[in-house]
Coordinates of C-alpha atoms and ligand atoms in Angstrom, one line a residue:
M21 CA 36.2 -111.4 70.3
R22 CA 32.8 -111.6 72.7
E23 CA 31.7 -115.5 71.8
E24 CA 35.4 -116.4 73.4
Y25 CA 34.8 -115.0 76.9
I26 CA 30.8 -115.5 76.8
R27 CA 32.1 -119.2 76.5
G28 CA 34.3 -119.3 79.2
S29 CA 31.8 -117.9 81.4
A30 CA 28.8 -119.6 80.0
L31 CA 30.6 -123.1 81.6
S32 CA 30.1 -121.9 85.0
G33 CA 26.0 -120.9 84.0
E34 CA 26.5 -118.0 86.4
T35 CA 25.0 -114.2 84.6
I36 CA 24.2 -111.5 86.4
R37 CA 21.0 -109.3 85.5
V38 CA 20.2 -105.7 83.8
V39 CA 17.8 -104.5 85.6
N40 CA 16.3 -101.2 84.9
P41 CA 16.1 -98.4 87.0
A42 CA 13.2 -96.5 86.7
T43 CA 10.7 -99.6 86.6
G44 CA 12.5 -102.6 87.8
G45 CA 12.2 -105.0 84.8
L46 CA 14.8 -106.7 83.5
V47 CA 17.1 -105.7 80.1
G48 CA 19.3 -107.7 79.4
E49 CA 21.4 -110.1 81.3
V50 CA 25.1 -111.2 81.1
P51 CA 27.7 -114.2 81.7
A52 CA 29.0 -113.6 85.4
G53 CA 32.6 -113.8 84.3
G54 CA 35.6 -114.5 87.0
K55 CA 39.3 -115.3 86.7
T56 CA 38.9 -117.8 84.4
A57 CA 37.2 -115.1 81.8
V58 CA 39.7 -112.8 83.1
A59 CA 42.4 -114.9 82.1
A60 CA 41.4 -116.0 79.0
A61 CA 41.1 -112.6 78.3
V62 CA 44.5 -111.6 79.0
D63 CA 45.8 -114.2 77.0
T64 CA 42.9 -113.5 73.8
A65 CA 44.2 -109.4 73.8
E66 CA 47.8 -110.7 74.1
A67 CA 48.3 -112.5 70.9
A68 CA 46.0 -110.2 69.6
Q69 CA 48.1 -107.5 70.4
A70 CA 52.1 -107.8 68.2
G71 CA 50.2 -107.3 64.7
W72 CA 47.8 -104.5 65.8
A73 CA 50.8 -102.8 67.1
K74 CA 52.8 -102.9 64.0
R75 CA 50.8 -100.6 62.6
D76 CA 51.1 -97.2 61.9
P77 CA 49.4 -95.1 65.0
R78 CA 47.8 -93.0 62.2
Q79 CA 45.5 -96.4 60.9
R80 CA 45.4 -97.4 64.8
G81 CA 43.5 -93.6 65.3
K82 CA 41.4 -94.2 61.8
T83 CA 40.2 -97.0 62.9
L84 CA 38.8 -95.7 66.0
G85 CA 37.8 -92.6 63.4
E86 CA 35.8 -95.1 62.0
G87 CA 34.4 -96.6 64.9
A88 CA 33.3 -93.2 66.0
R89 CA 31.4 -92.8 61.8
I90 CA 29.2 -96.2 63.0
I91 CA 28.4 -95.0 66.6
R92 CA 26.4 -91.9 65.2
T93 CA 24.4 -93.9 63.3
Q94 CA 23.2 -96.2 65.6
T95 CA 22.9 -92.9 68.4
D96 CA 19.3 -94.0 68.7
A97 CA 19.4 -96.9 69.9
L98 CA 22.3 -97.0 71.6
A99 CA 21.0 -93.8 73.3
A100 CA 17.7 -95.7 74.2
L101 CA 20.2 -98.8 75.8
L102 CA 22.1 -97.1 77.4
T103 CA 18.6 -95.5 79.7
A104 CA 17.5 -98.5 79.6
E105 CA 19.9 -99.6 81.7
Q106 CA 21.5 -97.0 83.7
G107 CA 18.4 -95.0 84.3
K108 CA 20.0 -91.6 82.5
P109 CA 17.0 -89.1 81.2
L110 CA 17.5 -90.1 77.0
R111 CA 18.6 -86.0 76.2
E112 CA 21.8 -87.2 78.3
A113 CA 22.8 -90.7 77.4
R114 CA 22.2 -89.1 73.2
N115 CA 25.2 -86.4 74.6
E116 CA 27.0 -89.6 76.3
I117 CA 27.2 -91.7 73.0
Q118 CA 28.0 -88.7 70.8
G119 CA 30.4 -87.5 73.6
C120 CA 31.8 -91.3 73.0
A121 CA 32.2 -91.3 69.7
N122 CA 33.2 -87.5 69.8
V123 CA 36.6 -88.7 72.4
L124 CA 36.9 -91.5 69.4
E125 CA 37.5 -88.6 66.3
Y126 CA 39.4 -86.6 68.9
Y127 CA 42.1 -89.7 69.5
H128 CA 41.7 -90.6 65.5
S129 CA 42.8 -86.8 65.0
V130 CA 46.0 -87.0 67.5
S131 CA 46.9 -90.2 66.6
G132 CA 50.3 -88.6 64.4
S133 CA 51.1 -87.9 68.0
V134 CA 52.7 -91.2 68.8
R135 CA 55.7 -91.3 67.8
G136 CA 59.7 -90.6 69.0
E137 CA 62.1 -88.8 68.8
C138 CA 65.8 -88.0 67.9
L139 CA 68.4 -86.3 69.4
P140 CA 71.4 -85.9 66.9
L141 CA 74.4 -85.8 70.3
S142 CA 77.3 -84.1 68.3
S143 CA 80.4 -86.2 70.6
Y144 CA 78.7 -89.4 69.8
G145 CA 76.7 -89.5 67.2
L146 CA 73.2 -90.0 67.1
A147 CA 70.1 -91.5 70.2
Y148 CA 66.1 -91.3 69.0
V149 CA 63.9 -92.7 71.2
L150 CA 61.0 -95.3 70.5
K151 CA 57.9 -95.4 71.9
E152 CA 56.7 -98.8 72.4
P153 CA 52.9 -100.2 73.2
V154 CA 53.3 -101.1 77.1
G155 CA 51.2 -104.7 75.9
V156 CA 47.8 -105.4 77.8
C157 CA 45.5 -102.7 79.5
G158 CA 43.3 -102.9 81.8
A159 CA 40.3 -100.5 82.4
I160 CA 37.6 -100.6 85.1
I161 CA 34.4 -98.5 84.6
P162 CA 31.4 -97.3 86.8
W163 CA 28.3 -97.6 86.1
N164 CA 27.3 -93.3 85.9
M165 CA 29.1 -92.4 82.7
P166 CA 29.7 -96.2 81.1
V167 CA 30.1 -95.1 77.7
L168 CA 32.0 -92.2 78.1
I169 CA 34.6 -93.0 80.5
F170 CA 35.3 -96.3 78.1
A171 CA 36.4 -93.7 75.7
W172 CA 38.7 -92.3 77.6
K173 CA 40.3 -95.5 79.0
V174 CA 40.4 -97.6 75.6
C175 CA 41.1 -95.2 72.7
P176 CA 44.7 -94.2 73.9
A177 CA 45.5 -97.1 74.3
L178 CA 44.6 -98.3 71.5
V179 CA 46.5 -95.6 69.2
A180 CA 49.2 -96.1 71.5
G181 CA 49.2 -100.0 69.8
N182 CA 48.0 -102.0 73.3
S183 CA 45.2 -104.3 73.5
V184 CA 42.6 -104.2 76.6
V185 CA 40.7 -105.9 78.4
V186 CA 37.2 -103.8 79.9
K187 CA 35.2 -104.7 82.7
P188 CA 32.2 -102.4 82.7
A189 CA 30.0 -102.3 86.2
S190 CA 27.4 -104.4 87.0
S191 CA 25.1 -102.7 86.3
T192 CA 26.0 -101.5 83.1
P193 CA 27.1 -103.3 80.6
L194 CA 25.4 -103.3 77.4
T195 CA 26.1 -100.3 75.4
T196 CA 29.7 -100.7 76.4
L197 CA 29.2 -104.8 74.4
R198 CA 27.6 -102.7 71.8
I199 CA 30.1 -100.1 71.6
A200 CA 32.9 -102.9 71.8
E201 CA 30.8 -104.8 68.5
M202 CA 30.9 -101.9 66.6
M203 CA 34.9 -100.8 66.8
E204 CA 35.3 -104.3 65.7
A205 CA 33.3 -103.5 62.2
A206 CA 35.5 -100.4 61.9
G207 CA 38.5 -102.8 61.7
L208 CA 39.5 -103.0 65.2
P209 CA 41.3 -106.8 64.7
E210 CA 39.6 -109.5 66.5
G211 CA 41.2 -109.7 70.2
V212 CA 42.8 -106.6 70.4
L213 CA 39.8 -105.1 72.8
Q214 CA 38.1 -107.8 75.2
V215 CA 35.0 -106.8 77.5
V216 CA 34.8 -109.0 80.2
T217 CA 31.9 -108.6 82.2
G218 CA 31.4 -110.1 86.1
S219 CA 31.2 -108.2 89.5
G220 CA 33.4 -106.6 90.7
D221 CA 35.0 -108.6 93.6
T222 CA 35.4 -112.0 91.0
A223 CA 36.7 -110.0 87.4
G224 CA 37.7 -106.8 88.7
A225 CA 39.8 -108.2 91.0
A226 CA 41.2 -110.7 88.7
L227 CA 42.1 -108.2 86.3
A228 CA 44.1 -105.8 88.7
A229 CA 45.8 -108.6 89.9
T230 CA 46.8 -109.6 86.6
P231 CA 50.2 -109.1 87.0
S232 CA 51.2 -108.9 83.0
L233 CA 49.3 -106.2 82.6
G234 CA 50.8 -102.8 81.2
H235 CA 49.2 -100.3 82.5
L236 CA 45.6 -100.8 84.2
S237 CA 42.8 -97.6 84.3
F238 CA 40.3 -97.4 87.4
T239 CA 37.6 -95.4 87.5
G240 CA 35.3 -95.9 90.9
D241 CA 35.1 -95.4 95.0
T242 CA 37.8 -94.3 96.5
K243 CA 37.5 -96.7 98.4
T244 CA 37.8 -99.7 95.7
G245 CA 40.2 -97.9 94.4
V246 CA 42.4 -99.1 97.2
E247 CA 41.8 -102.0 97.0
V248 CA 42.4 -101.5 93.2
S249 CA 46.0 -99.3 94.1
R250 CA 47.1 -102.4 96.7
A251 CA 46.5 -105.1 94.0
V252 CA 48.2 -103.5 91.4
G253 CA 51.3 -102.5 93.1
N254 CA 52.0 -106.1 94.8
N255 CA 53.0 -106.7 90.8
G256 CA 54.3 -103.1 90.2
V257 CA 51.9 -102.6 87.3
P258 CA 51.4 -98.6 87.0
V259 CA 47.8 -97.0 87.5
T260 CA 45.7 -94.0 87.1
L261 CA 42.7 -93.7 89.7
E262 CA 39.6 -91.4 88.7
L263 CA 37.9 -91.7 91.6
G264 CA 34.9 -90.2 94.2
G265 CA 35.3 -85.8 94.4
S266 CA 32.9 -83.5 96.6
D267 CA 33.3 -80.9 94.2
A268 CA 33.4 -77.2 95.3
M269 CA 31.0 -74.5 93.9
I270 CA 31.3 -71.5 95.0
V271 CA 29.1 -68.1 94.5
C272 CA 30.8 -64.7 94.9
R273 CA 28.8 -62.0 95.7
D274 CA 29.9 -60.2 92.4
A275 CA 28.1 -63.7 90.8
D276 CA 25.7 -63.5 88.0
I277 CA 23.3 -65.9 89.8
D278 CA 21.0 -66.8 87.8
A279 CA 23.3 -68.5 86.1
A280 CA 25.2 -69.4 88.7
A281 CA 21.6 -71.1 90.5
A282 CA 21.3 -72.6 86.8
G283 CA 24.6 -74.7 86.8
A284 CA 24.1 -75.7 90.4
V285 CA 20.9 -77.4 89.1
A286 CA 22.8 -78.8 86.1
G287 CA 26.0 -79.3 87.7
R288 CA 23.9 -81.6 90.6
F289 CA 21.0 -82.8 88.7
Y290 CA 22.9 -83.9 85.5
N291 CA 23.1 -87.9 86.0
C292 CA 20.7 -88.4 88.6
G293 CA 23.8 -86.4 90.9
Q294 CA 25.5 -89.1 90.2
T295 CA 28.3 -87.2 88.3
C296 CA 32.3 -87.2 89.4
T297 CA 32.7 -83.6 89.0
A298 CA 28.7 -82.9 90.4
V299 CA 28.9 -79.6 91.9
K300 CA 28.4 -81.7 95.8
R301 CA 28.3 -78.4 97.5
V302 CA 27.6 -75.2 96.9
I303 CA 29.1 -72.4 99.0
V304 CA 27.5 -69.4 98.7
D305 CA 28.7 -65.0 100.0
A306 CA 26.7 -64.8 102.9
S307 CA 25.5 -61.1 101.3
V308 CA 23.6 -62.9 98.3
K309 CA 22.6 -66.7 100.7
E310 CA 18.8 -65.2 100.4
Q311 CA 18.6 -64.1 96.9
F312 CA 20.9 -67.6 95.2
T313 CA 19.1 -70.1 97.4
R314 CA 15.6 -68.7 95.5
V315 CA 16.4 -69.2 92.4
L316 CA 17.8 -72.3 92.5
C317 CA 14.9 -73.8 94.8
E318 CA 12.4 -72.3 92.2
K319 CA 14.9 -74.4 89.8
T320 CA 14.6 -77.1 91.3
A321 CA 10.8 -77.5 91.4
G322 CA 10.9 -77.2 86.9
I323 CA 12.8 -81.1 87.2
V324 CA 10.1 -83.2 86.0
V325 CA 11.5 -86.5 88.1
G326 CA 10.4 -90.4 85.8
D327 CA 11.8 -93.1 83.9
G328 CA 14.7 -91.6 81.0
S329 CA 12.6 -93.3 78.4
R330 CA 9.4 -90.9 78.6
P331 CA 9.3 -87.3 76.5
G332 CA 9.7 -84.1 78.7
V333 CA 11.7 -86.1 82.1
G334 CA 14.6 -84.2 83.4
M335 CA 16.0 -86.6 86.0
G336 CA 15.5 -90.8 85.9
P337 CA 16.1 -93.1 88.9
L338 CA 19.3 -93.6 90.5
N339 CA 20.8 -96.4 88.7
N340 CA 21.0 -98.7 91.7
A341 CA 18.8 -100.3 94.7
P342 CA 22.2 -99.4 97.3
A343 CA 22.7 -96.7 95.3
R344 CA 19.3 -94.9 96.7
D345 CA 19.6 -96.2 99.7
D346 CA 22.7 -94.7 100.4
I347 CA 20.7 -91.4 100.1
C348 CA 18.2 -92.2 102.1
R349 CA 20.0 -93.2 105.1
M350 CA 22.4 -89.8 104.4
M351 CA 19.5 -87.4 104.6
D352 CA 17.7 -89.4 107.1
A353 CA 20.6 -89.7 109.4
C354 CA 20.9 -85.7 108.3
L355 CA 17.7 -84.4 108.6
S356 CA 17.0 -86.1 111.6
A357 CA 20.0 -85.0 113.8
G358 CA 18.6 -81.2 112.6
E359 CA 21.6 -81.3 110.5
G360 CA 20.6 -78.3 107.8
T361 CA 17.0 -76.8 106.6
L362 CA 15.6 -78.7 104.2
L363 CA 14.6 -76.8 100.8
C364 CA 12.7 -78.4 98.8
G365 CA 12.7 -82.8 98.2
G366 CA 14.2 -85.3 100.8
G367 CA 13.0 -88.5 99.8
I368 CA 11.7 -90.8 96.9
P369 CA 8.9 -88.9 94.7
D370 CA 5.5 -89.7 96.0
G371 CA 2.8 -91.5 92.9
A372 CA 2.8 -95.3 92.2
H373 CA 5.5 -94.8 88.9
Y374 CA 7.8 -94.5 91.5
E375 CA 7.2 -97.8 93.4
K376 CA 10.1 -100.3 91.7
G377 CA 12.0 -97.5 90.1
F378 CA 14.8 -96.4 92.6
F379 CA 13.9 -92.9 92.4
Y380 CA 14.2 -89.8 94.9
E381 CA 13.7 -85.8 95.0
P382 CA 16.3 -83.3 93.5
T383 CA 16.7 -82.0 97.2
I384 CA 18.4 -78.7 98.3
V385 CA 20.2 -78.3 102.1
A386 CA 21.1 -75.0 103.6
D387 CA 23.1 -74.0 106.7
V388 CA 24.2 -77.1 106.5
P389 CA 27.4 -77.2 109.3
G390 CA 30.5 -78.6 108.4
D391 CA 30.8 -81.8 110.2
S392 CA 27.5 -82.8 108.6
V393 CA 28.2 -86.4 106.4
L394 CA 26.8 -84.6 103.7
L395 CA 30.1 -82.5 103.6
K396 CA 32.1 -85.0 104.6
T397 CA 31.6 -88.0 102.4
E398 CA 31.2 -88.5 98.5
V399 CA 27.1 -87.5 98.2
F400 CA 26.8 -89.6 94.9
G401 CA 22.8 -89.1 94.4
P402 CA 20.5 -85.8 93.8
V403 CA 21.1 -83.9 96.8
L404 CA 22.8 -80.1 97.1
P405 CA 23.7 -78.9 100.0
V406 CA 24.1 -75.0 100.5
I407 CA 26.6 -73.5 102.9
S408 CA 26.9 -69.7 103.7
A409 CA 31.0 -68.6 103.6
D410 CA 32.4 -64.8 104.8
N411 CA 34.0 -64.0 102.0
L412 CA 36.4 -65.4 99.0
D413 CA 38.9 -66.7 101.8
D414 CA 36.2 -68.4 104.0
A415 CA 34.8 -70.1 100.9
I416 CA 37.9 -71.6 99.4
R417 CA 39.1 -72.6 103.4
I418 CA 35.7 -74.4 103.3
A419 CA 36.2 -75.5 99.6
N420 CA 39.4 -77.1 100.7
A421 CA 38.6 -78.8 104.1
S422 CA 37.6 -81.8 102.2
R423 CA 39.3 -85.1 101.5
Y424 CA 38.5 -85.2 98.0
G425 CA 40.0 -83.0 94.8
L426 CA 38.4 -83.7 92.0
G427 CA 37.0 -81.1 90.5
A428 CA 35.9 -77.6 91.6
S429 CA 34.4 -74.1 89.8
V430 CA 34.4 -70.2 91.2
W431 CA 30.9 -67.7 90.1
T432 CA 32.4 -64.8 89.7
R433 CA 32.5 -61.9 87.7
D434 CA 36.0 -60.6 88.2
I435 CA 39.0 -62.7 86.7
K436 CA 40.9 -61.1 89.8
T437 CA 38.4 -63.6 92.2
A438 CA 38.2 -66.1 89.5
M439 CA 42.3 -66.4 89.3
T440 CA 43.0 -65.8 92.8
A441 CA 40.0 -68.9 94.1
S442 CA 41.8 -71.2 91.1
S443 CA 45.4 -71.2 91.8
Q444 CA 43.9 -71.5 95.6
L445 CA 42.1 -74.3 95.0
D446 CA 42.8 -77.6 96.0
A447 CA 41.7 -79.7 92.6
G448 CA 42.5 -81.3 89.4
I449 CA 40.6 -79.4 87.7
V450 CA 38.2 -75.2 87.8
W451 CA 35.9 -74.2 86.3
V452 CA 35.1 -70.3 86.2
N453 CA 31.7 -69.5 85.0
Q454 CA 30.6 -73.5 84.7
H455 CA 31.1 -77.0 85.3
L456 CA 30.8 -80.4 84.3
R457 CA 32.2 -79.3 80.7
L458 CA 35.3 -82.0 79.9
P459 CA 36.5 -81.7 76.5
P460 CA 38.4 -84.0 75.5
D461 CA 41.3 -82.1 74.6
V462 CA 41.7 -80.6 78.6
P463 CA 43.6 -83.0 80.9
F464 CA 41.5 -84.6 83.7
G465 CA 42.1 -86.1 87.1
G466 CA 41.9 -85.3 91.4
V467 CA 44.4 -84.7 94.0
K468 CA 43.8 -85.9 98.0
A469 CA 40.9 -88.9 97.7
S470 CA 40.3 -88.3 94.0
G471 CA 42.8 -89.7 92.3
T472 CA 46.5 -90.3 91.1
G473 CA 47.1 -89.6 86.9
R474 CA 45.2 -87.8 84.0
E475 CA 43.5 -89.1 81.3
N476 CA 42.9 -87.2 77.9
G477 CA 44.8 -83.5 76.9
S478 CA 48.1 -84.3 75.7
G479 CA 49.8 -86.8 78.2
A480 CA 47.4 -88.9 77.3
F481 CA 48.6 -91.7 75.8
E482 CA 52.1 -92.0 78.3
P483 CA 50.8 -94.0 80.3
Y484 CA 50.3 -96.2 77.5
L485 CA 53.7 -95.8 75.9
R486 CA 57.6 -97.1 76.9
S487 CA 60.2 -94.9 75.9
K488 CA 63.4 -97.3 74.3
T489 CA 66.7 -95.2 73.4
V490 CA 68.9 -95.9 71.0
I491 CA 72.1 -94.4 70.2
V492 CA 74.6 -94.1 68.1
K493 CA 77.7 -93.7 67.5
S494 CA 78.8 -91.6 64.2
Ligands
LIG502 P1 32.7 -98.7 92.1 O1 34.0 -98.3 92.5 O2 31.5 -99.3 92.6 O3 33.2 -99.2 90.8 C1 33.6 -99.1 89.7 C2 34.3 -100.2 88.8 O4 35.0 -101.2 89.8 C3 32.8 -101.4 88.5 O5 33.3 -101.8 87.3 C4 33.2 -102.3 89.2 O6 32.5 -103.9 89.1 C5 34.7 -102.6 90.2 N1 34.8 -103.0 91.7 C6 34.4 -103.1 91.9 N2 35.0 -103.8 93.6 C7 36.0 -104.0 92.5 C8 37.3 -105.0 92.7 N3 37.7 -104.9 94.2 N4 38.5 -104.3 92.4 C9 38.3 -104.4 91.3 N5 37.0 -103.9 90.8 C10 36.0 -103.5 91.7 O7 31.9 -97.0 91.6 P2 30.8 -97.5 90.6 O8 30.7 -98.6 90.2 O9 29.4 -97.2 92.4 O10 30.7 -95.4 90.6 C11 31.1 -94.6 91.9 C12 31.8 -94.1 91.7 O11 33.2 -93.7 90.5 C13 32.2 -92.5 92.7 O12 32.8 -92.7 93.8 C14 32.3 -91.5 91.7 O13 32.6 -90.7 91.7 C15 33.6 -92.1 90.8 N6 33.9 -91.6 89.6 C16 34.9 -90.7 89.6 C17 35.4 -90.4 88.1 C18 36.5 -90.1 87.8 O14 36.8 -89.7 86.9 N7 37.0 -89.0 89.2 C19 34.3 -90.4 87.0 C20 32.9 -91.3 87.6 C21 32.5 -92.1 89.0 P3 31.1 -104.0 89.8 O15 30.1 -102.6 89.1 O16 30.9 -105.1 89.3 O17 30.9 -104.1 91.1

């Protein structure tokens, strides 16, 4: 499978260097594929799709189940590779690899639900609805959770009988390539899953502009999502967009403060703050603000920053230099304009071993004004602004005053407060007394500038199937 695109891309001789974000060292090199590589991959995927579609959905699911088994036997090696290319600590990388295997197993378990339906019609006879695959699907993946998001997109498409062409992020293609190989070893026919490495503006743009796609699923920045949406729209290709977020975490006056502070630390600093549904703004009831921020800062101070492959490291570097530079610029602008009070962090950590990597300290800024860049844009790194609110209504008003609407959480001991907030928050998912957990059984996606469409959950197959109604005269 990959031989094909490697040969195609190698003709141009161009490669993409994958760099370890903790050390700046070279982890690997992949072909810089472009239009030609994408066109070749789509052709191969098209040729392979019919045979795959003939298999029973349960059989297709079984292949994913076997893929999960193989992935689990290689968890440590895959996690080490993921840490090396992405930067996250090994513990988080293992979680992601296991999360990927969980998703494969989940789609194996629900594969039997891919089926049509039969409708007796009293006056006409009988109708039945066939569920057919849409053909070749495209999947464009970001670098923050490359393996998990790969599984979210690829699994429902494959179980539905489609073939898939994947474009991983340029900085994190390596673990994805390994996992795709394991899925082939599990019995996925050659050609059904294609991975094309290359930059977003060449390979990504070419995939988004492919008119023959049955569906394209994109996860990434909202700005890129708009471009992708325009490109697929020109060809009438249906699209799912999972875009940026600025999740609010509301801490009510009756919340368990210690649990909320721990939730904020995990929710913000997991993956060095580079999670679409990370806690990006804390809105705390003014009556408990002092107590909450004190515990929050104590817990944050305990995070060990360093090379994720080292034991005991709680937070690795950002994935790439531009991402780290964006955070530096944002924080400098915010602090020099006197926006907020810096409670901890606020810069690149001191020490020679931080110099070659893309590190930034876990940072907390309190009393951030509503028009600050930290609240108006998606902060994709380890910076947590804390704002206080007079009451729940005020907190919900602040939470909803964002162009984004991906996730949100409310922390309270009162079920009525939880339910009121959940119904009033503009978000695709609301957690109560937790933040971040996303099992594959639940639908996931955003509203407003956070995207359209849902992944996972019971509707996960919908974008990947088309209905054909057959009416038979009695
Ligand atoms: P980008 O939008 O920069 O990149 C995402 C993917 O799109 C990459 O594979 C990239 O390739 C590719 N790409 C870039 N430009 C184009 C283009 N013009 N046409 C087609 N493809 C293109 O996002 P990041 O990788 O920086 O990821 C971070 C963003 O993703 C954040 O905003 C985050 O919130 C969001 N995200 C959303 C999630 C959700 O489910 N809602 C989940 C995870 C992340 P290349 O790497 O080569 O540039």
